[in-house]
Each structure stands twice: as structure tokens, then as C-alpha cells.
Short mmCIF file of C-alpha atoms in Angstrom, two decimals:
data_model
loop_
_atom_site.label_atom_id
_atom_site.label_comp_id
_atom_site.label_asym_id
_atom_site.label_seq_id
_atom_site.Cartn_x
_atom_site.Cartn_y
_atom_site.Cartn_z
CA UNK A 1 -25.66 32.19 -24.67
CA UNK A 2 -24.22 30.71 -27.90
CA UNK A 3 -22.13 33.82 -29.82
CA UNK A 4 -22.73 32.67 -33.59
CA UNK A 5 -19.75 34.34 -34.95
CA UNK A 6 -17.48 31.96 -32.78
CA UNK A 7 -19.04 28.72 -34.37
CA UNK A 8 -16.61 27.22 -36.19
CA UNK A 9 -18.00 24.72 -38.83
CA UNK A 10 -17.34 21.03 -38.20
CA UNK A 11 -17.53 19.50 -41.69
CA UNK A 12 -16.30 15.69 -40.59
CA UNK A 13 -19.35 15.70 -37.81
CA UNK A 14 -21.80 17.30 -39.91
CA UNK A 15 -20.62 14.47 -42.92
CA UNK A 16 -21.30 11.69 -40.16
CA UNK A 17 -24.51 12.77 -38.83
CA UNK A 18 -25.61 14.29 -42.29
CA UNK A 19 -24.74 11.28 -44.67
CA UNK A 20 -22.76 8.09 -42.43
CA UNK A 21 -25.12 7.38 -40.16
CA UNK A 22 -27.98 7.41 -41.95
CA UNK A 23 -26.81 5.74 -44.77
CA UNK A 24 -25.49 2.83 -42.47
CA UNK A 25 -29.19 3.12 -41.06
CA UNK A 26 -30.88 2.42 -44.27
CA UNK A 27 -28.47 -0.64 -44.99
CA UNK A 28 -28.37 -2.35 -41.67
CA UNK A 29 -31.61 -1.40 -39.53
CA UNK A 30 -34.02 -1.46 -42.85
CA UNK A 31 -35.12 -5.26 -42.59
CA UNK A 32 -38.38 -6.38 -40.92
CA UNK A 33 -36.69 -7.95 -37.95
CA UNK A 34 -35.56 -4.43 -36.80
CA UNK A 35 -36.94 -1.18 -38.13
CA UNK A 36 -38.60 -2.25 -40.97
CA UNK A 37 -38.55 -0.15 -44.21
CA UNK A 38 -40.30 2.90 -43.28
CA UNK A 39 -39.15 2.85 -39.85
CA UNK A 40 -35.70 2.74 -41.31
CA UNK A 41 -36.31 5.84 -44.08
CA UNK A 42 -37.61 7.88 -40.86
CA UNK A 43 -34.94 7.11 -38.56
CA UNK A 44 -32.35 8.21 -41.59
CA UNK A 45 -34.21 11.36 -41.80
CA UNK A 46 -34.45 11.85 -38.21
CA UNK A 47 -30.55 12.72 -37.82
CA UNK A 48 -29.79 15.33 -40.72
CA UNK A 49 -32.87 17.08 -39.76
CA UNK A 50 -32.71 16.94 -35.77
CA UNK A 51 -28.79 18.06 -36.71
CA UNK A 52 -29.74 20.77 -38.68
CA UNK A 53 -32.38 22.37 -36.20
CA UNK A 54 -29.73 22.30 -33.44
CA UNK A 55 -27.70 24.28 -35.57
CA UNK A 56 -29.89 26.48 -36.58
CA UNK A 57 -31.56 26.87 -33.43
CA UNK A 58 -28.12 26.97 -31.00
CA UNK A 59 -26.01 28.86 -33.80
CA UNK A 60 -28.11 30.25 -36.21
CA UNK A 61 -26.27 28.90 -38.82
CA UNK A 62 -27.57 27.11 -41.77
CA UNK A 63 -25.90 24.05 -42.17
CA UNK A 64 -26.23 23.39 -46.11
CA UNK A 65 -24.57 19.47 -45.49
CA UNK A 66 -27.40 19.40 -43.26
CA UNK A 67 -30.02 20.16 -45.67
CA UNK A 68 -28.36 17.86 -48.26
CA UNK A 69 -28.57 14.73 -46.16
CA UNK A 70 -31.96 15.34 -45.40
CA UNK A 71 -32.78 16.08 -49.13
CA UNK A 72 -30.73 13.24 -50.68
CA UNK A 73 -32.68 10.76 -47.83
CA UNK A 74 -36.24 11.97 -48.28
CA UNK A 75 -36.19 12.05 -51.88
CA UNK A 76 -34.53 9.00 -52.22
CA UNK A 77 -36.41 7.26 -49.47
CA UNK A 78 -39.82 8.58 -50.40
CA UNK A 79 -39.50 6.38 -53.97
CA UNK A 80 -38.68 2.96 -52.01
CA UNK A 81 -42.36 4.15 -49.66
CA UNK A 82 -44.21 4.33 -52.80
CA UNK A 83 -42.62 1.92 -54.46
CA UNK A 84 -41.74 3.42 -57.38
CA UNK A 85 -39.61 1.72 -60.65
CA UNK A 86 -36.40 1.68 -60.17
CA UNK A 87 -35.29 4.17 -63.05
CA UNK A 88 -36.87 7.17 -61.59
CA UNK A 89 -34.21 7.15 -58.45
CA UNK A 90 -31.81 7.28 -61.46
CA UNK A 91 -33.91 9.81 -63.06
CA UNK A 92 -34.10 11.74 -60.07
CA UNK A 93 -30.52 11.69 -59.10
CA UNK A 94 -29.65 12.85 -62.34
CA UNK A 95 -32.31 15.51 -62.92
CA UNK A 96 -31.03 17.80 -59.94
CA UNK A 97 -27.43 18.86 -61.22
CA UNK A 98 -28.66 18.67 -64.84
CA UNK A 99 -31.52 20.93 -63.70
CA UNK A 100 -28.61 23.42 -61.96
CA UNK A 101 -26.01 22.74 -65.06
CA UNK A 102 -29.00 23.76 -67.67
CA UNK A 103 -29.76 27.26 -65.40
CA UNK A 104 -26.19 28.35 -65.31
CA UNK A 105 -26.18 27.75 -68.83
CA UNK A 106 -29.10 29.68 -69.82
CA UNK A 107 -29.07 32.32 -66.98
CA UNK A 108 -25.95 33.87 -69.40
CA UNK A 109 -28.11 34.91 -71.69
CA UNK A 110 -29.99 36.79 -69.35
CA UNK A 111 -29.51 40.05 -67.07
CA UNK A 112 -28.92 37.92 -63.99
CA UNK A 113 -25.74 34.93 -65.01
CA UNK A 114 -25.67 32.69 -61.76
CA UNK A 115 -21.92 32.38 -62.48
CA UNK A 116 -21.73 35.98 -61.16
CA UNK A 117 -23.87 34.48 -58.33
CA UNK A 118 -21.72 31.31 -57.38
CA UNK A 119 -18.17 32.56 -58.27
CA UNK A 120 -18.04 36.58 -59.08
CA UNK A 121 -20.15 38.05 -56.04
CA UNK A 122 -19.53 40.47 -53.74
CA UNK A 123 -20.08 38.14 -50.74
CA UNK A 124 -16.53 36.24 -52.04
CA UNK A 125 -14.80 38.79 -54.07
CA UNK A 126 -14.26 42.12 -53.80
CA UNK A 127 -16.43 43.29 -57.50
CA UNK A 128 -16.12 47.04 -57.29
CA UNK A 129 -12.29 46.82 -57.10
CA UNK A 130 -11.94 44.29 -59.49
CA UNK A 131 -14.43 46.23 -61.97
CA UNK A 132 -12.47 49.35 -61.14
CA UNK A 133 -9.35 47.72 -62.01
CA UNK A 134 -10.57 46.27 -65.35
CA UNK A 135 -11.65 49.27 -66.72
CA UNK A 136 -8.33 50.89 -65.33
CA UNK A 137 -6.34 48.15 -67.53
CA UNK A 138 -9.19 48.14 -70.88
CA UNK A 139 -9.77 44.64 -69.22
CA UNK A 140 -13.20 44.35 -69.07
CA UNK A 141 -13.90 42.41 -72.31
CA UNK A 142 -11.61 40.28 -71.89
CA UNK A 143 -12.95 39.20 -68.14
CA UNK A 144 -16.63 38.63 -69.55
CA UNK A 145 -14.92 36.40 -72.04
CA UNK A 146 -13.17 34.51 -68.61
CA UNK A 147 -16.46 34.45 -67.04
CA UNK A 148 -17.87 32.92 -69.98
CA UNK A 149 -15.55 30.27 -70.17
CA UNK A 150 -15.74 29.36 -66.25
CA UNK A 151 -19.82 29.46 -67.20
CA UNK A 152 -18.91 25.90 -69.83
CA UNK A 153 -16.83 24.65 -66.92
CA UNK A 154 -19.00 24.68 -63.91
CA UNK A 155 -21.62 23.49 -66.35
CA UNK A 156 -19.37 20.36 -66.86
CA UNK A 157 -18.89 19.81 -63.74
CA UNK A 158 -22.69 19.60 -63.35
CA UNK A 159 -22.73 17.67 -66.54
CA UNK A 160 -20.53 15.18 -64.96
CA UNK A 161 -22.27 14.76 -62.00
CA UNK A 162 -25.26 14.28 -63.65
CA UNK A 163 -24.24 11.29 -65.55
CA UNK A 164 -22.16 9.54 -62.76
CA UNK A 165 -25.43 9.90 -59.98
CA UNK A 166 -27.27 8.00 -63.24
CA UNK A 167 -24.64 5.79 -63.52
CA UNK A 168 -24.56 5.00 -59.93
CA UNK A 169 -27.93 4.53 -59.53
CA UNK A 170 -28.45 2.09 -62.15
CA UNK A 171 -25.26 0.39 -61.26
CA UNK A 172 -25.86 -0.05 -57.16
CA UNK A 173 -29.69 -0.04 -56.93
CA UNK A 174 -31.15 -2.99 -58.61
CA UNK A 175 -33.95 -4.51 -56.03
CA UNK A 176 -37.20 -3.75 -56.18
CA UNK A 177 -38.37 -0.26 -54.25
CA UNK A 178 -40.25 -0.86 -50.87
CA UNK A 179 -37.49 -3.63 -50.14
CA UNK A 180 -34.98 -4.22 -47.43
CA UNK A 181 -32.70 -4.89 -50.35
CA UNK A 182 -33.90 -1.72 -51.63
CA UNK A 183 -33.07 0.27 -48.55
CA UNK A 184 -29.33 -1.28 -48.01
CA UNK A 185 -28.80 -0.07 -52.09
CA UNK A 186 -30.02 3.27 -51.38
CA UNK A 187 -27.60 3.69 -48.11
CA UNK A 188 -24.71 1.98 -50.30
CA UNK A 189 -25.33 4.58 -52.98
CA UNK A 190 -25.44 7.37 -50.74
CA UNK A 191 -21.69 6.53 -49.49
CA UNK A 192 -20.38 5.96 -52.66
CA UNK A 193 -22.02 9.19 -54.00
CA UNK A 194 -19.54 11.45 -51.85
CA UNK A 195 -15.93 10.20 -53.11
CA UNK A 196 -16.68 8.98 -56.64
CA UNK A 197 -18.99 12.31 -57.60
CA UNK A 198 -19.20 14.56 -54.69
CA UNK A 199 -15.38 15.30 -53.72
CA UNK A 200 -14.22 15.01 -57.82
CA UNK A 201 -17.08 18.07 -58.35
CA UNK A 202 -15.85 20.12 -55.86
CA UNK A 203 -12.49 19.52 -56.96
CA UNK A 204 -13.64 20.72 -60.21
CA UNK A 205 -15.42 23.66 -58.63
CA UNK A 206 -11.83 24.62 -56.96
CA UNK A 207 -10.38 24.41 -60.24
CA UNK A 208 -12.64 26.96 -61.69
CA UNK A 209 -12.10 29.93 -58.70
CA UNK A 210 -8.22 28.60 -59.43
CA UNK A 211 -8.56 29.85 -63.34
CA UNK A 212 -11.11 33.05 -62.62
CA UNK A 213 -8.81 34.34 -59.58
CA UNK A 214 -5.45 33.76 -62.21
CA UNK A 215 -7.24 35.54 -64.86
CA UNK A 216 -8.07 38.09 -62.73
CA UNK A 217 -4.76 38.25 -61.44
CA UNK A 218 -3.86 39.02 -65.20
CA UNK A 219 -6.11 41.75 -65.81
CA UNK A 220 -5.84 43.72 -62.84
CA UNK A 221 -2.50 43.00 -60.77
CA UNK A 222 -4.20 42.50 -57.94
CA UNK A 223 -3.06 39.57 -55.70
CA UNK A 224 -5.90 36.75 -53.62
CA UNK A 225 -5.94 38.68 -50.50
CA UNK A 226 -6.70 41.87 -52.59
CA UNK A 227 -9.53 40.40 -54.31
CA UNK A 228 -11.15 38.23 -51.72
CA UNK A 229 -13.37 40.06 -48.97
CA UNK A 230 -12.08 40.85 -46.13
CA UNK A 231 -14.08 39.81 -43.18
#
């Protein structure tokens, strides 16, 4: 029997069943004398899904890499199927961090801000200390000024990846959908997508906690193992 809580996470093997392989499927096993298209789009989706269910079946972990392999290849895929114009796989790959960026954005002017949600939540930080020491220090204006600011910075990060997927898209995919052609693009574009937008967001993303645990820091005193949770 599998313990779950002694799982570690293995980020390069979920990164080469998740996004490698089938990427390298979709370029090299797409053309008629092998797979063929669709064969080639299902094998792809075969190994971040079968990956996924192991985990989640052996572990019961979610394995969110997992999910975005699968995601990025069905979507992606399903346009070359149906043979779609070529814009909309730019469309699409643009529309889902603008879609994210633009709900940040407006969730701050509601009850519920998702930067609370991604960054400021009790699953990462400890909140009830950190509001306790804010009010402590006459802090607590200044912090929802902080948060605010983080809110226009993970929303350019979003913004950014929004426009490079677009720009990738229209750059690397240029053959017609429903193509072999089409299918080696989409696997190119799916490597490429990692280091030129994927690790740079993240980076970004790093950089925000970075300037929300500093100002933090400021306000209350309290130092990164007091304000993370402890486990």
C-alpha cells in the first residue's frame, strides 16, 4: 500500500511524460506512413492522461503538469482534427492566460480577490498571524495597497504570456490544420512554449511572493519561516 504523504513529486518525469514525449509524438509519428494524424493526436494524449491516472490512482495526488499536458494536447490537437484556420490555435493559446489575467484583475473589485487565493492564503501563509501583526503595527492599509500592487504584477505576467503563446503560434504554426506538417508545428510549439513563456512566468510569479513576503517582512517583523505554514 502506497502512503501518499511519502510521494515526493518528480517534476523532470512528469515534464517528460506530460509535455516531451508527446510533443516529439506529434512531430515525428504524425505522418501517414506511421500513425497518421489522428492516430498521432491520440497517442500524445494517451501519456499525460494514462500518467495522470496512475498518480491519482497509486498516490492520490493530483498532478497539475499532468493535467496541463493533456489540456495543452487536446485543445491544441482537437483544431488540427477539425481542421480549423490557423489563427484560432493562436487565438486559443492566447485566450487562456488573458482569460486568468482579466479575472485577477476584476476579482479586486469584488469580495473574493484571487490574489488572496494564489498568493495570500492560508494554505501558503500563515493569514491570521500576519493580520494580527498588521493591525499590531497600524499596517493594514498599507498591505492592501502591497496586495494591490502584486494584483498589476501577476496580471502582467499573464499579460505577457498571453502575447508570447500568440506570438508563438503565429510564428511556428504556419501549415494547414489536419496536416502532418501541422502536427510536427504543434509538437515544436509545445517545446518551445516551456522555456521562452513557461519558465520566464514562473520566474515572474517567484518575483511577486519575493516582493509580498519583503513587504510583509516590513510591516510585521516577522521572518519566511514565521509566515509560511508549517506543515
Amino acid at each position: 500500500m502506497n502512503n501518499p504523504s511519502t510521494h515526493k513529486p518528480r517534476p523532470m518525469v512528469d515534464l517528460i511524460v506530460s509535455v516531451v514525449l508527446p510533443s516529439l509524438i506529434l512531430m515525428k509519428l504524425s505522418g501517414e506512413d506511421k500513425l497518421g494524424v489522428s492516430g498521432g493526436l491520440i497517442a500524445a494524449l494517451a501519456f499525460p492522461l494514462g500518467w495522470g491516472l496512475f498518480e491519482l490512482i497509486k498516490y492520490k495526488k493530483f498532478n497539475f503538469i499532468a493535467l496541463l499536458g493533456l489540456v495543452s494536447v487536446l485543445l491544441t490537437g482537437s483544431i488540427g482534427l477539425f481542421e480549423l484556420d490557423n489563427k484560432w490555435l493562436a487565438i486559443k493559446e492566447a485566450s487562456i492566460p488573458a482569460i486568468i489575467g482579466i479575472a485577477v484583475l476584476v476579482s479586486t473589485f469584488t469580495p473574493y480577490p484571487l490574489i488572496r487565493a494564489l498568493l495570500f492564503n492560508a494554505a501558503i501563509m500563515d493569514v491570521d498571524t500576519i493580520k494580527q501583526k498588521l493591525e499590531e503595527n497600524h499596517s493594514t492599509a498599507a498591505f492592501e495597497k502591497t496586495l494591490m500592487k502584486a494584483t498589476y504584477f501577476i496580471v502582467g505576467s499573464f499579460a505577457f504570456s498571453a502575447t508570447m503563446n500568440y506570438i508563438l503560434a503565429k510564428w511556428i504554426v504556419t501549415s494547414p490544420a489536419g496536416t502532418e506538417a501541422f502536427n510536427e508545428e504543434l509538437g515544436q510549439m509545445t517545446l518551445y512554449s516551456y522555456p521562452m513563456i513557461a519558465i520566464p512566468s514562473m520566474i515572474m510569479m517567484l518575483g511577486v511572493f519575493y516582493y509580498l513576503w519583503r513587504n510583509i517582512h516590513k510591516a510585521t517583523g516577522l521572518k519566511l519561516e514565521d509566515l509560511l505554514v508549517k506543515k
